[in-house]
DNA sequence: ATGTGC
């Protein structure tokens, strides 16, 4: 319950080795460290961190490592708690944390999923070459900004009637496509879980949550959410890139957003309910923010049903945003097939999934972590069976993003999970103290990046210096054997809150 | 992350 310390991390003051962790942390593989159960008495399993020494040094600057150790105390946790190379402090759980719990004692913890349920990333790819459209791109970006509301508390053009909300929450993207016509049947094939989790029950989503979400489909939100028009700068795997339909010079769109106020309210409701239940049962947690309940309990089941509904809402949100992008692209580039933004894939990075691992059915919490199934996994679309599941790692604003594909080895290393981004290095406040938003805007423009963001303060908080080096983070994921790099994408235009 | 906070 202690307040997160506000670090003014500067590289000069970083210790050479993470002394707090020596000698209990040891390297056990390429880019893989383990913190044994000897570190703290209450650990049920070891903690593992995918990192190099530089990233490890950055991690010990905040509370994320102790938070990961706290995760190892959760009832029913199996194997180890896993930290990704972009790990940083979060609510209870670190962002960039993975944990699998097993029935019957296994718990589900809303803090292990995050406030923005099914925050995730969707990549769209056109057949357009950047070369051929570069002159109009600033105008396209401006049109996108007019069509897509960004920022805190904004609402969209779509307002769902209660019956429609009910169907979005239970049926997800297939409802938007089949009934509302906001996409094509092929779209659904290229979404994690086909854009719908089965376990949703709208009776478990509070009226307040549904009210908050009713006009938020097709909105981006604030914080680190964004929509970026990009160019495939470099193909890094000449076999995998064509399998995903990617080529150098190609125009792509990356969408990063989640379940907006609806998911936030679902999390808030569940944390409160579980906190009360813990008090009632006399259960003491190491951190109250790790409020949880056995998945088999009424509280656990109710939260799971509400989380599934919120996840479906988030996929629907990214689907409506895709529809908006398609409308704008059609206006500027016409009806030809090359102008059609096809969905490469859509992945969640704040979610819990019931998955078999090592012959056991686990509730896998991924918070700021992306599922990364290897080739041949039955959940992958047929076109990606050979190559593996696409994983998208956005960098910070103005820097590169990566496309990777999951490897089979990820199952044993990280319950088939990869990182989700560059990872924050500085707090928002610290970043704002060091960066002048208007100057950053000018610098991005000088780089040829069109910036559609009304708030200079928001820009300063999301400045590249507030984030870890995405190239390093991705290299570590590859070195660990979790996923392999396929392509490097660079920004051309960015929409932010 | 969030109609930002018990």
Short mmCIF file of C-alpha atoms (C1' of nucleotides) in Angstrom, two decimals:
data_model
loop_
_atom_site.label_atom_id
_atom_site.label_comp_id
_atom_site.label_asym_id
_atom_site.label_seq_id
_atom_site.Cartn_x
_atom_site.Cartn_y
_atom_site.Cartn_z
CA UNK A 1 0.00 0.00 0.00
CA UNK A 2 3.01 2.26 0.10
CA UNK A 3 3.17 5.09 -2.37
CA UNK A 4 5.25 4.39 -5.46
CA UNK A 5 8.53 6.26 -5.13
CA UNK A 6 8.97 8.91 -7.75
CA UNK A 7 12.36 8.22 -9.22
CA UNK A 8 14.43 10.76 -11.01
CA UNK A 9 16.42 8.02 -12.67
CA UNK A 10 19.47 9.29 -14.45
CA UNK A 11 21.83 6.89 -16.11
CA UNK A 12 24.82 8.22 -14.15
CA UNK A 13 23.37 7.23 -10.80
CA UNK A 14 22.49 3.66 -11.82
CA UNK A 15 24.47 1.02 -9.97
CA UNK A 16 26.78 -1.10 -12.07
CA UNK A 17 25.08 -4.27 -10.92
CA UNK A 18 21.68 -4.62 -9.31
CA UNK A 19 23.25 -5.04 -5.88
CA UNK A 20 19.94 -5.48 -4.09
CA UNK A 21 19.47 -8.73 -5.97
CA UNK A 22 22.97 -10.18 -5.62
CA UNK A 23 23.71 -12.95 -4.93
CA UNK A 24 20.18 -14.39 -4.98
CA UNK A 25 19.54 -13.61 -8.60
CA UNK A 26 21.42 -15.78 -11.03
CA UNK A 27 21.51 -16.05 -14.77
CA UNK A 28 20.01 -19.39 -15.84
CA UNK A 29 19.90 -18.98 -19.60
CA UNK A 30 20.39 -16.56 -22.44
CA UNK A 31 18.73 -13.33 -21.31
CA UNK A 32 17.04 -15.19 -18.45
CA UNK A 33 17.50 -14.60 -14.72
CA UNK A 34 16.03 -16.38 -11.73
CA UNK A 35 15.30 -15.10 -8.26
CA UNK A 36 15.14 -18.23 -6.10
CA UNK A 37 12.68 -18.97 -3.33
CA UNK A 38 15.42 -18.21 -0.84
CA UNK A 39 14.90 -14.54 -1.58
CA UNK A 40 11.79 -14.37 0.59
CA UNK A 41 10.12 -16.99 2.78
CA UNK A 42 6.64 -16.51 1.41
CA UNK A 43 7.51 -17.30 -2.22
CA UNK A 44 5.60 -20.32 -3.52
CA UNK A 45 7.67 -20.47 -6.71
CA UNK A 46 10.77 -18.69 -8.03
CA UNK A 47 10.57 -15.48 -10.03
CA UNK A 48 12.17 -15.28 -13.45
CA UNK A 49 13.05 -12.21 -15.45
CA UNK A 50 13.76 -12.05 -19.17
CA UNK A 51 16.37 -9.30 -19.46
CA UNK A 52 19.97 -8.34 -19.94
CA UNK A 53 22.02 -6.68 -17.21
CA UNK A 54 21.26 -3.19 -18.50
CA UNK A 55 17.48 -3.74 -18.41
CA UNK A 56 17.77 -5.45 -15.03
CA UNK A 57 19.51 -2.36 -13.72
CA UNK A 58 16.67 -0.22 -14.97
CA UNK A 59 14.08 -2.51 -13.36
CA UNK A 60 15.54 -2.24 -9.88
CA UNK A 61 14.97 1.51 -10.00
CA UNK A 62 11.27 0.99 -9.28
CA UNK A 63 9.20 -1.47 -7.26
CA UNK A 64 8.60 -3.93 -10.10
CA UNK A 65 10.97 -6.67 -8.87
CA UNK A 66 9.46 -6.78 -5.35
CA UNK A 67 6.05 -6.72 -7.02
CA UNK A 68 7.03 -9.74 -9.13
CA UNK A 69 8.15 -11.49 -5.94
CA UNK A 70 4.74 -10.65 -4.42
CA UNK A 71 3.13 -12.38 -7.41
CA UNK A 72 4.98 -15.62 -6.53
CA UNK A 73 2.97 -15.75 -3.28
CA UNK A 74 -0.40 -15.99 -5.03
CA UNK A 75 -2.32 -19.16 -4.14
CA UNK A 76 -2.16 -21.76 -6.90
CA UNK A 77 0.68 -20.16 -8.88
CA UNK A 78 2.54 -22.73 -11.00
CA UNK A 79 6.13 -22.80 -12.22
CA UNK A 80 7.35 -19.25 -11.70
CA UNK A 81 6.26 -15.65 -11.97
CA UNK A 82 7.81 -14.17 -15.10
CA UNK A 83 8.94 -10.63 -15.77
CA UNK A 84 9.38 -9.39 -19.32
CA UNK A 85 12.27 -7.12 -20.40
CA UNK A 86 9.92 -4.10 -20.47
CA UNK A 87 8.81 -4.74 -16.88
CA UNK A 88 8.01 -1.74 -14.70
CA UNK A 89 5.93 -0.91 -11.66
CA UNK A 90 2.17 -1.36 -11.90
CA UNK A 91 -0.91 -1.68 -9.70
CA UNK A 92 -0.09 -4.72 -7.51
CA UNK A 93 1.42 -6.72 -10.38
CA UNK A 94 4.27 -5.28 -12.41
CA UNK A 95 3.44 -4.25 -15.95
CA UNK A 96 5.27 -6.82 -18.07
CA UNK A 97 4.35 -9.65 -15.68
CA UNK A 98 3.06 -13.16 -16.41
CA UNK A 99 1.65 -15.69 -13.94
CA UNK A 100 -0.28 -18.94 -14.39
CA UNK A 101 -2.49 -20.28 -11.59
CA UNK A 102 -4.08 -23.72 -11.51
CA UNK A 103 -7.40 -24.96 -10.17
CA UNK A 104 -8.63 -25.75 -7.58
CA UNK A 105 -6.71 -23.29 -5.39
CA UNK A 106 -5.64 -20.95 -8.12
CA UNK A 107 -6.71 -17.34 -7.88
CA UNK A 108 -7.53 -14.72 -10.43
CA UNK A 109 -6.33 -11.20 -9.62
CA UNK A 110 -7.65 -8.10 -11.42
CA UNK A 111 -4.32 -6.40 -10.69
CA UNK A 112 -2.67 -9.16 -12.75
CA UNK A 113 -4.66 -8.10 -15.79
CA UNK A 114 -4.68 -4.36 -15.40
CA UNK A 115 -7.22 -1.56 -15.33
CA UNK A 116 -7.35 -1.40 -19.10
CA UNK A 117 -8.73 -4.89 -19.74
CA UNK A 118 -7.64 -6.15 -23.18
CA UNK A 119 -5.50 -3.21 -23.91
CA UNK A 120 -3.89 -4.47 -27.07
CA UNK A 121 -2.41 -3.82 -30.46
CA UNK A 122 -3.75 -4.32 -33.96
CA UNK A 123 -1.65 -4.03 -37.10
CA UNK A 124 -3.26 -3.13 -40.44
CA UNK A 125 -1.31 -3.47 -43.67
CA UNK A 126 -2.14 -1.93 -47.02
CA UNK A 127 -0.75 -2.75 -50.44
CA UNK A 128 0.33 0.88 -50.76
CA UNK A 129 3.94 1.97 -50.99
CA UNK A 130 4.86 4.94 -48.81
CA UNK A 131 6.77 6.41 -51.79
CA UNK A 132 3.58 6.71 -53.79
CA UNK A 133 1.43 8.41 -51.14
CA UNK A 134 3.85 10.50 -49.05
CA UNK A 135 2.59 13.89 -50.30
CA UNK A 136 -0.95 13.38 -49.02
CA UNK A 137 -0.08 11.67 -45.74
CA UNK A 138 -0.29 14.78 -43.51
CA UNK A 139 -3.79 15.37 -44.89
CA UNK A 140 -4.70 11.73 -44.33
CA UNK A 141 -3.45 12.03 -40.75
CA UNK A 142 -5.57 15.14 -40.25
CA UNK A 143 -8.60 13.34 -41.63
CA UNK A 144 -7.95 10.40 -39.30
CA UNK A 145 -7.77 12.83 -36.37
CA UNK A 146 -11.15 14.31 -37.34
CA UNK A 147 -12.68 10.85 -37.58
CA UNK A 148 -11.18 9.32 -34.45
CA UNK A 149 -11.74 10.93 -31.04
CA UNK A 150 -8.62 10.85 -28.86
CA UNK A 151 -7.94 11.81 -25.28
CA UNK A 152 -9.40 11.36 -21.89
CA UNK A 153 -13.18 11.13 -21.56
CA UNK A 154 -13.95 11.54 -25.24
CA UNK A 155 -16.90 9.80 -26.83
CA UNK A 156 -17.39 8.43 -30.31
CA UNK A 157 -19.95 8.78 -33.04
CA UNK A 158 -21.47 5.42 -32.23
CA UNK A 159 -23.88 5.14 -29.32
CA UNK A 160 -24.96 1.65 -28.35
CA UNK A 161 -28.52 0.92 -27.25
CA UNK A 162 -28.63 -1.44 -24.23
CA UNK A 163 -29.47 -4.45 -26.43
CA UNK A 164 -26.55 -3.62 -28.72
CA UNK A 165 -24.19 -3.24 -25.77
CA UNK A 166 -25.36 -6.61 -24.52
CA UNK A 167 -24.46 -8.24 -27.83
CA UNK A 168 -21.09 -6.44 -28.16
CA UNK A 169 -20.14 -7.69 -24.70
CA UNK A 170 -21.19 -11.29 -25.31
CA UNK A 171 -20.46 -11.70 -29.04
CA UNK A 172 -17.55 -9.32 -29.61
CA UNK A 173 -16.28 -8.59 -33.13
CA UNK A 174 -18.40 -11.21 -34.96
CA UNK A 175 -21.50 -9.22 -33.92
CA UNK A 176 -20.04 -5.98 -35.32
CA UNK A 177 -19.14 -7.70 -38.56
CA UNK A 178 -22.15 -9.97 -39.12
CA UNK A 179 -24.90 -7.72 -37.80
CA UNK A 180 -23.63 -4.13 -37.99
CA UNK A 181 -21.48 -4.60 -41.11
CA UNK A 182 -18.39 -2.99 -39.55
CA UNK A 183 -15.89 -5.27 -41.24
CA UNK A 184 -15.55 -8.49 -43.21
CA UNK A 185 -15.73 -12.15 -42.17
CA UNK A 186 -11.99 -12.48 -42.97
CA UNK A 187 -11.25 -9.84 -40.32
CA UNK A 188 -12.36 -12.25 -37.61
CA UNK A 189 -9.84 -14.90 -38.72
CA UNK A 190 -6.97 -12.54 -37.87
CA UNK A 191 -7.90 -11.64 -34.29
CA UNK A 192 -6.69 -13.32 -31.13
CA UNK A 193 -9.59 -15.49 -29.90
CA UNK A 194 -11.44 -14.43 -33.06
CA UNK A 195 -12.38 -11.25 -31.23
CA UNK A 196 -14.62 -12.95 -28.68
CA UNK A 197 -14.12 -14.79 -25.40
CA UNK A 198 -16.88 -17.29 -24.62
CA UNK A 199 -17.09 -16.68 -20.90
CA UNK A 200 -18.71 -13.24 -21.00
CA UNK A 201 -21.79 -12.59 -18.88
CA UNK A 202 -23.26 -9.09 -19.14
CA UNK A 203 -25.16 -9.58 -15.88
CA UNK A 204 -21.72 -9.40 -14.22
CA UNK A 205 -20.83 -6.06 -15.86
CA UNK A 206 -22.16 -3.24 -13.69
CA UNK A 207 -24.65 -0.75 -15.09
CA UNK A 208 -22.09 1.93 -14.37
CA UNK A 209 -19.45 0.17 -16.48
CA UNK A 210 -21.91 -0.26 -19.35
CA UNK A 211 -22.96 3.37 -19.13
CA UNK A 212 -19.35 4.52 -19.23
CA UNK A 213 -18.75 2.46 -22.35
CA UNK A 214 -21.95 3.02 -24.30
CA UNK A 215 -20.52 5.80 -26.52
CA UNK A 216 -16.83 4.89 -26.39
CA UNK A 217 -16.53 2.39 -29.25
CA UNK A 218 -14.22 3.83 -31.90
CA UNK A 219 -12.28 6.06 -29.48
CA UNK A 220 -8.58 5.92 -28.73
CA UNK A 221 -8.37 7.24 -25.16
CA UNK A 222 -5.32 8.86 -23.60
CA UNK A 223 -2.04 7.90 -21.95
CA UNK A 224 0.12 5.68 -24.12
CA UNK A 225 -2.70 4.86 -26.51
CA UNK A 226 -2.14 5.88 -30.09
CA UNK A 227 -2.81 5.26 -33.74
CA UNK A 228 0.22 5.42 -35.97
CA UNK A 229 0.64 5.40 -39.74
CA UNK A 230 3.93 3.67 -40.47
CA UNK A 231 6.29 2.45 -43.12
CA UNK A 232 7.93 -0.99 -43.09
CA UNK A 233 11.49 0.26 -42.85
CA UNK A 234 13.18 -3.10 -42.85
CA UNK A 235 12.27 -6.75 -43.32
CA UNK A 236 14.34 -8.78 -40.86
CA UNK A 237 13.13 -12.25 -41.79
CA UNK A 238 12.66 -12.84 -45.50
CA UNK A 239 10.58 -15.98 -44.98
CA UNK A 240 8.27 -14.81 -42.20
CA UNK A 241 7.56 -11.32 -43.61
CA UNK A 242 5.90 -12.55 -46.83
CA UNK A 243 3.89 -15.04 -44.77
CA UNK A 244 2.45 -12.04 -42.89
CA UNK A 245 2.09 -10.06 -46.13
CA UNK A 246 4.74 -7.49 -45.19
CA UNK A 247 7.27 -5.85 -47.53
CA UNK A 248 9.76 -2.98 -47.29
CA UNK A 249 8.33 0.45 -48.06
CA UNK A 250 4.79 -0.71 -47.25
CA UNK A 251 2.25 1.60 -45.58
CA UNK A 252 0.87 0.14 -42.32
CA UNK A 253 -1.32 1.35 -39.44
CA UNK A 254 -0.78 0.33 -35.81
CA UNK A 255 -3.63 0.79 -33.32
CA UNK A 256 -2.99 0.65 -29.57
CA UNK A 257 -6.01 0.99 -27.28
CA UNK A 258 -8.28 -1.01 -24.99
CA UNK A 259 -11.63 -1.13 -23.24
CA UNK A 260 -11.74 2.54 -22.19
CA UNK A 261 -13.94 3.46 -19.22
CA UNK A 262 -15.89 0.21 -19.38
CA UNK A 263 -12.91 -2.04 -18.63
CA UNK A 264 -11.63 0.40 -16.04
CA UNK A 265 -14.94 0.24 -14.19
CA UNK A 266 -15.00 -3.58 -14.38
CA UNK A 267 -11.55 -3.67 -12.74
CA UNK A 268 -12.50 -1.08 -10.11
CA UNK A 269 -15.67 -3.02 -9.23
CA UNK A 270 -13.80 -6.34 -8.94
CA UNK A 271 -10.94 -4.99 -6.83
CA UNK A 272 -13.48 -3.60 -4.36
CA UNK A 273 -15.54 -6.81 -4.27
CA UNK A 274 -12.49 -9.04 -3.83
CA UNK A 275 -10.97 -6.76 -1.21
CA UNK A 276 -14.16 -7.07 0.84
CA UNK A 277 -14.25 -10.85 0.39
CA UNK A 278 -10.64 -11.14 1.58
CA UNK A 279 -11.45 -9.14 4.69
CA UNK A 280 -14.49 -11.34 5.30
CA UNK A 281 -12.41 -14.52 4.95
CA UNK A 282 -9.64 -13.05 7.09
CA UNK A 283 -7.07 -13.51 4.28
CA UNK A 284 -3.96 -11.35 4.50
CA UNK A 285 -2.14 -10.44 1.31
CA UNK A 286 1.38 -9.06 1.07
CA UNK A 287 -0.05 -6.16 -0.93
CA UNK A 288 -3.69 -5.16 -0.89
CA UNK A 289 -3.39 -4.22 -4.56
CA UNK A 290 -3.00 -7.95 -5.26
CA UNK A 291 -6.66 -8.48 -4.29
CA UNK A 292 -7.72 -11.80 -5.76
CA UNK A 293 -10.17 -14.65 -5.40
CA UNK A 294 -10.09 -18.33 -6.28
CA UNK A 295 -11.22 -18.68 -9.87
CA UNK A 296 -13.74 -21.22 -8.61
CA UNK A 297 -15.31 -18.81 -6.07
CA UNK A 298 -18.33 -16.62 -6.78
CA UNK A 299 -16.11 -13.51 -6.83
CA UNK A 300 -13.60 -15.19 -9.14
CA UNK A 301 -16.26 -16.43 -11.53
CA UNK A 302 -18.05 -13.08 -11.60
CA UNK A 303 -14.86 -11.18 -12.36
CA UNK A 304 -13.84 -13.66 -15.05
CA UNK A 305 -17.24 -13.26 -16.75
CA UNK A 306 -16.98 -9.46 -16.57
CA UNK A 307 -13.37 -9.49 -17.76
CA UNK A 308 -14.33 -11.58 -20.80
CA UNK A 309 -17.08 -9.06 -21.60
CA UNK A 310 -14.67 -6.12 -21.26
CA UNK A 311 -12.16 -7.94 -23.47
CA UNK A 312 -14.84 -8.35 -26.12
CA UNK A 313 -15.61 -4.64 -25.84
CA UNK A 314 -11.93 -3.79 -26.41
CA UNK A 315 -11.75 -5.97 -29.53
CA UNK A 316 -14.93 -4.29 -30.74
CA UNK A 317 -13.31 -0.90 -30.10
CA UNK A 318 -10.29 -1.77 -32.23
CA UNK A 319 -12.69 -3.09 -34.89
CA UNK A 320 -14.60 0.20 -35.06
CA UNK A 321 -11.29 2.08 -35.24
CA UNK A 322 -10.29 -0.19 -38.13
CA UNK A 323 -13.57 0.70 -39.83
CA UNK A 324 -12.78 4.41 -39.40
CA UNK A 325 -9.30 3.95 -40.87
CA UNK A 326 -10.81 2.14 -43.84
CA UNK A 327 -13.32 4.97 -44.40
CA UNK A 328 -10.52 7.55 -44.44
CA UNK A 329 -8.20 5.48 -46.64
CA UNK A 330 -11.01 4.93 -49.10
CA UNK A 331 -11.59 8.70 -49.29
CA UNK A 332 -7.94 9.37 -50.05
CA UNK A 333 -6.78 6.33 -51.95
CA UNK A 334 -9.98 5.10 -53.59
CA UNK A 335 -11.67 1.76 -53.83
CA UNK A 336 -8.75 -0.23 -55.27
CA UNK A 337 -7.63 -3.33 -53.39
CA UNK A 338 -4.15 -1.94 -52.64
CA UNK A 339 -5.75 0.77 -50.50
CA UNK A 340 -7.58 -1.73 -48.30
CA UNK A 341 -6.12 -1.94 -44.77
CA UNK A 342 -6.11 -5.68 -44.09
CA UNK A 343 -5.77 -6.91 -40.51
CA UNK A 344 -2.38 -8.59 -40.02
CA UNK A 345 -3.34 -9.59 -36.48
CA UNK A 346 -4.73 -8.24 -33.20
CA UNK A 347 -3.21 -9.17 -29.85
CA UNK A 348 -4.25 -8.48 -26.27
CA UNK A 349 -1.59 -7.57 -23.73
CA UNK A 350 -3.76 -7.07 -20.61
CA UNK A 351 -5.83 -10.22 -20.13
CA UNK A 352 -6.24 -13.57 -18.37
CA UNK A 353 -6.73 -16.68 -20.49
CA UNK A 354 -7.53 -20.29 -19.66
CA UNK A 355 -4.83 -22.23 -21.50
CA UNK A 356 -3.31 -25.70 -21.28
CA UNK A 357 0.39 -25.62 -20.35
CA UNK A 358 2.40 -28.72 -19.48
CA UNK A 359 -0.72 -30.86 -19.35
CA UNK A 360 -2.42 -28.51 -16.90
CA UNK A 361 -5.17 -25.98 -17.47
CA UNK A 362 -3.92 -22.63 -16.19
CA UNK A 363 -5.38 -19.21 -15.73
CA UNK A 364 -2.59 -17.26 -17.41
CA UNK A 365 -2.43 -13.64 -16.32
CA UNK A 366 -0.70 -11.44 -18.88
CA UNK A 367 -0.32 -7.83 -17.81
CA UNK A 368 1.64 -5.79 -20.28
CA UNK A 369 2.60 -9.07 -21.91
CA UNK A 370 1.66 -10.44 -25.30
CA UNK A 371 0.70 -14.01 -26.04
CA UNK A 372 3.32 -15.50 -28.36
CA UNK A 373 2.23 -18.92 -29.62
CA UNK A 374 4.76 -20.76 -31.76
CA UNK A 375 4.19 -22.39 -35.17
CA UNK A 376 1.54 -25.08 -35.34
CA UNK A 377 -0.57 -23.84 -32.44
CA UNK A 378 -4.21 -24.77 -33.07
CA UNK A 379 -5.45 -21.27 -32.19
CA UNK A 380 -3.56 -19.64 -35.05
CA UNK A 381 -5.18 -18.81 -38.39
CA UNK A 382 -4.25 -21.32 -41.11
CA UNK A 383 -2.11 -18.76 -42.95
CA UNK A 384 0.16 -18.36 -39.90
CA UNK A 385 0.47 -22.02 -38.89
CA UNK A 386 3.94 -22.36 -40.36
CA UNK A 387 5.30 -19.06 -39.18
CA UNK A 388 3.84 -18.62 -35.67
CA UNK A 389 1.71 -15.96 -34.01
CA UNK A 390 2.43 -12.32 -34.85
CA UNK A 391 3.57 -10.26 -31.86
CA UNK A 392 3.60 -6.47 -32.07
CA UNK A 393 5.97 -4.40 -29.95
CA UNK A 394 5.33 -0.68 -30.29
CA UNK A 395 8.19 1.58 -29.37
CA UNK A 396 7.76 5.00 -27.87
CA UNK A 397 6.50 7.95 -29.89
CA UNK A 398 8.73 8.75 -32.84
CA UNK A 399 10.70 5.51 -32.50
CA UNK A 400 10.44 2.15 -34.23
CA UNK A 401 7.93 -0.64 -33.65
CA UNK A 402 8.59 -4.32 -34.26
CA UNK A 403 6.72 -7.26 -35.67
CA UNK A 404 7.87 -10.62 -34.31
CA UNK A 405 6.51 -14.15 -34.45
CA UNK A 406 6.26 -16.46 -31.44
CA UNK A 407 8.48 -19.52 -31.11
CA UNK A 408 7.56 -22.88 -29.64
CA UNK A 409 10.27 -22.48 -26.98
CA UNK A 410 8.25 -19.62 -25.47
CA UNK A 411 5.91 -22.16 -23.93
CA UNK A 412 8.55 -23.37 -21.45
CA UNK A 413 10.22 -20.00 -20.96
CA UNK A 414 7.26 -17.70 -20.43
CA UNK A 415 3.96 -19.60 -20.83
CA UNK A 416 4.06 -18.48 -24.46
CA UNK A 417 4.38 -14.77 -23.69
CA UNK A 418 6.49 -11.90 -24.95
CA UNK A 419 6.82 -8.29 -23.90
CA UNK A 420 4.37 -5.59 -25.01
CA UNK A 421 6.41 -2.46 -25.65
CA UNK A 422 9.49 -0.51 -24.77
CA UNK A 423 8.40 -0.16 -21.14
CA UNK A 424 8.38 2.99 -19.11
CA UNK A 425 11.71 4.17 -17.62
CA UNK A 426 10.59 7.51 -16.14
CA UNK A 427 7.34 8.39 -14.40
CA UNK A 428 4.96 10.71 -16.22
CA UNK A 429 5.79 13.49 -13.79
CA UNK A 430 9.55 13.03 -14.23
CA UNK A 431 9.16 13.00 -17.98
CA UNK A 432 7.12 16.21 -17.92
CA UNK A 433 9.83 17.90 -15.89
CA UNK A 434 12.47 17.04 -18.48
CA UNK A 435 10.61 17.58 -21.74
CA UNK A 436 8.84 20.56 -23.23
CA UNK A 437 5.88 19.26 -25.25
CA UNK A 438 5.99 21.95 -27.91
CA UNK A 439 9.70 21.31 -28.49
CA UNK A 440 9.11 17.57 -28.82
CA UNK A 441 6.33 18.28 -31.31
CA UNK A 442 8.68 20.43 -33.39
CA UNK A 443 11.41 17.77 -33.23
CA UNK A 444 9.00 15.07 -34.45
CA UNK A 445 7.85 17.33 -37.26
CA UNK A 446 11.48 17.90 -38.27
CA UNK A 447 11.81 14.10 -38.49
CA UNK A 448 8.94 14.21 -40.97
CA UNK A 449 6.40 12.75 -38.54
CA UNK A 450 2.94 14.33 -38.60
CA UNK A 451 1.70 14.75 -35.03
CA UNK A 452 -2.03 14.92 -34.36
CA UNK A 453 -2.19 15.46 -30.61
CA UNK A 454 -4.03 18.41 -29.07
CA UNK A 455 -2.12 18.30 -25.76
CA UNK A 456 1.52 19.31 -25.37
CA UNK A 457 1.44 17.97 -21.79
CA UNK A 458 0.39 14.54 -23.06
CA UNK A 459 3.23 14.64 -25.60
CA UNK A 460 5.80 15.45 -22.91
CA UNK A 461 4.61 12.55 -20.74
CA UNK A 462 5.01 10.15 -23.64
CA UNK A 463 8.41 11.43 -24.76
CA UNK A 464 10.88 8.80 -26.03
CA UNK A 465 13.28 9.51 -23.14
CA UNK A 466 10.60 8.26 -20.73
CA UNK A 467 10.87 4.80 -22.31
CA UNK A 468 13.44 2.05 -22.50
CA UNK A 469 15.23 1.37 -25.76
CA UNK A 470 12.78 -0.74 -27.80
CA UNK A 471 15.54 -2.20 -30.00
CA UNK A 472 17.28 -3.54 -26.89
CA UNK A 473 14.03 -4.90 -25.40
CA UNK A 474 13.18 -6.73 -28.62
CA UNK A 475 16.73 -8.10 -28.97
CA UNK A 476 16.42 -9.56 -25.47
CA UNK A 477 13.10 -11.24 -26.34
CA UNK A 478 14.79 -12.77 -29.38
CA UNK A 479 17.95 -13.77 -27.46
CA UNK A 480 15.80 -15.50 -24.84
CA UNK A 481 14.26 -17.65 -27.60
CA UNK A 482 10.70 -16.39 -27.12
CA UNK A 483 10.11 -14.86 -30.55
CA UNK A 484 12.00 -13.83 -33.65
CA UNK A 485 12.07 -10.45 -35.34
CA UNK A 486 10.24 -10.13 -38.64
CA UNK A 487 10.12 -6.44 -39.48
CA UNK A 488 10.96 -2.99 -38.15
CA UNK A 489 8.34 -0.27 -38.69
CA UNK A 490 8.91 3.48 -38.41
CA UNK A 491 6.31 6.20 -37.78
CA UNK A 492 5.01 8.61 -40.42
CA UNK A 493 2.06 10.07 -38.55
CA UNK A 494 0.82 9.67 -34.99
CA UNK A 495 -2.57 10.32 -33.38
CA UNK A 496 -2.61 10.67 -29.60
CA UNK A 497 -4.89 11.89 -26.82
"C1'" DA B 1 -5.00 3.01 -18.00
"C1'" DT B 2 -9.21 6.15 -15.95
"C1'" DG B 3 -16.21 11.07 -16.78
"C1'" DT B 4 -7.98 10.74 -12.70
"C1'" DG B 5 -8.69 11.16 -5.78
"C1'" DC B 6 -11.83 7.09 0.44
#
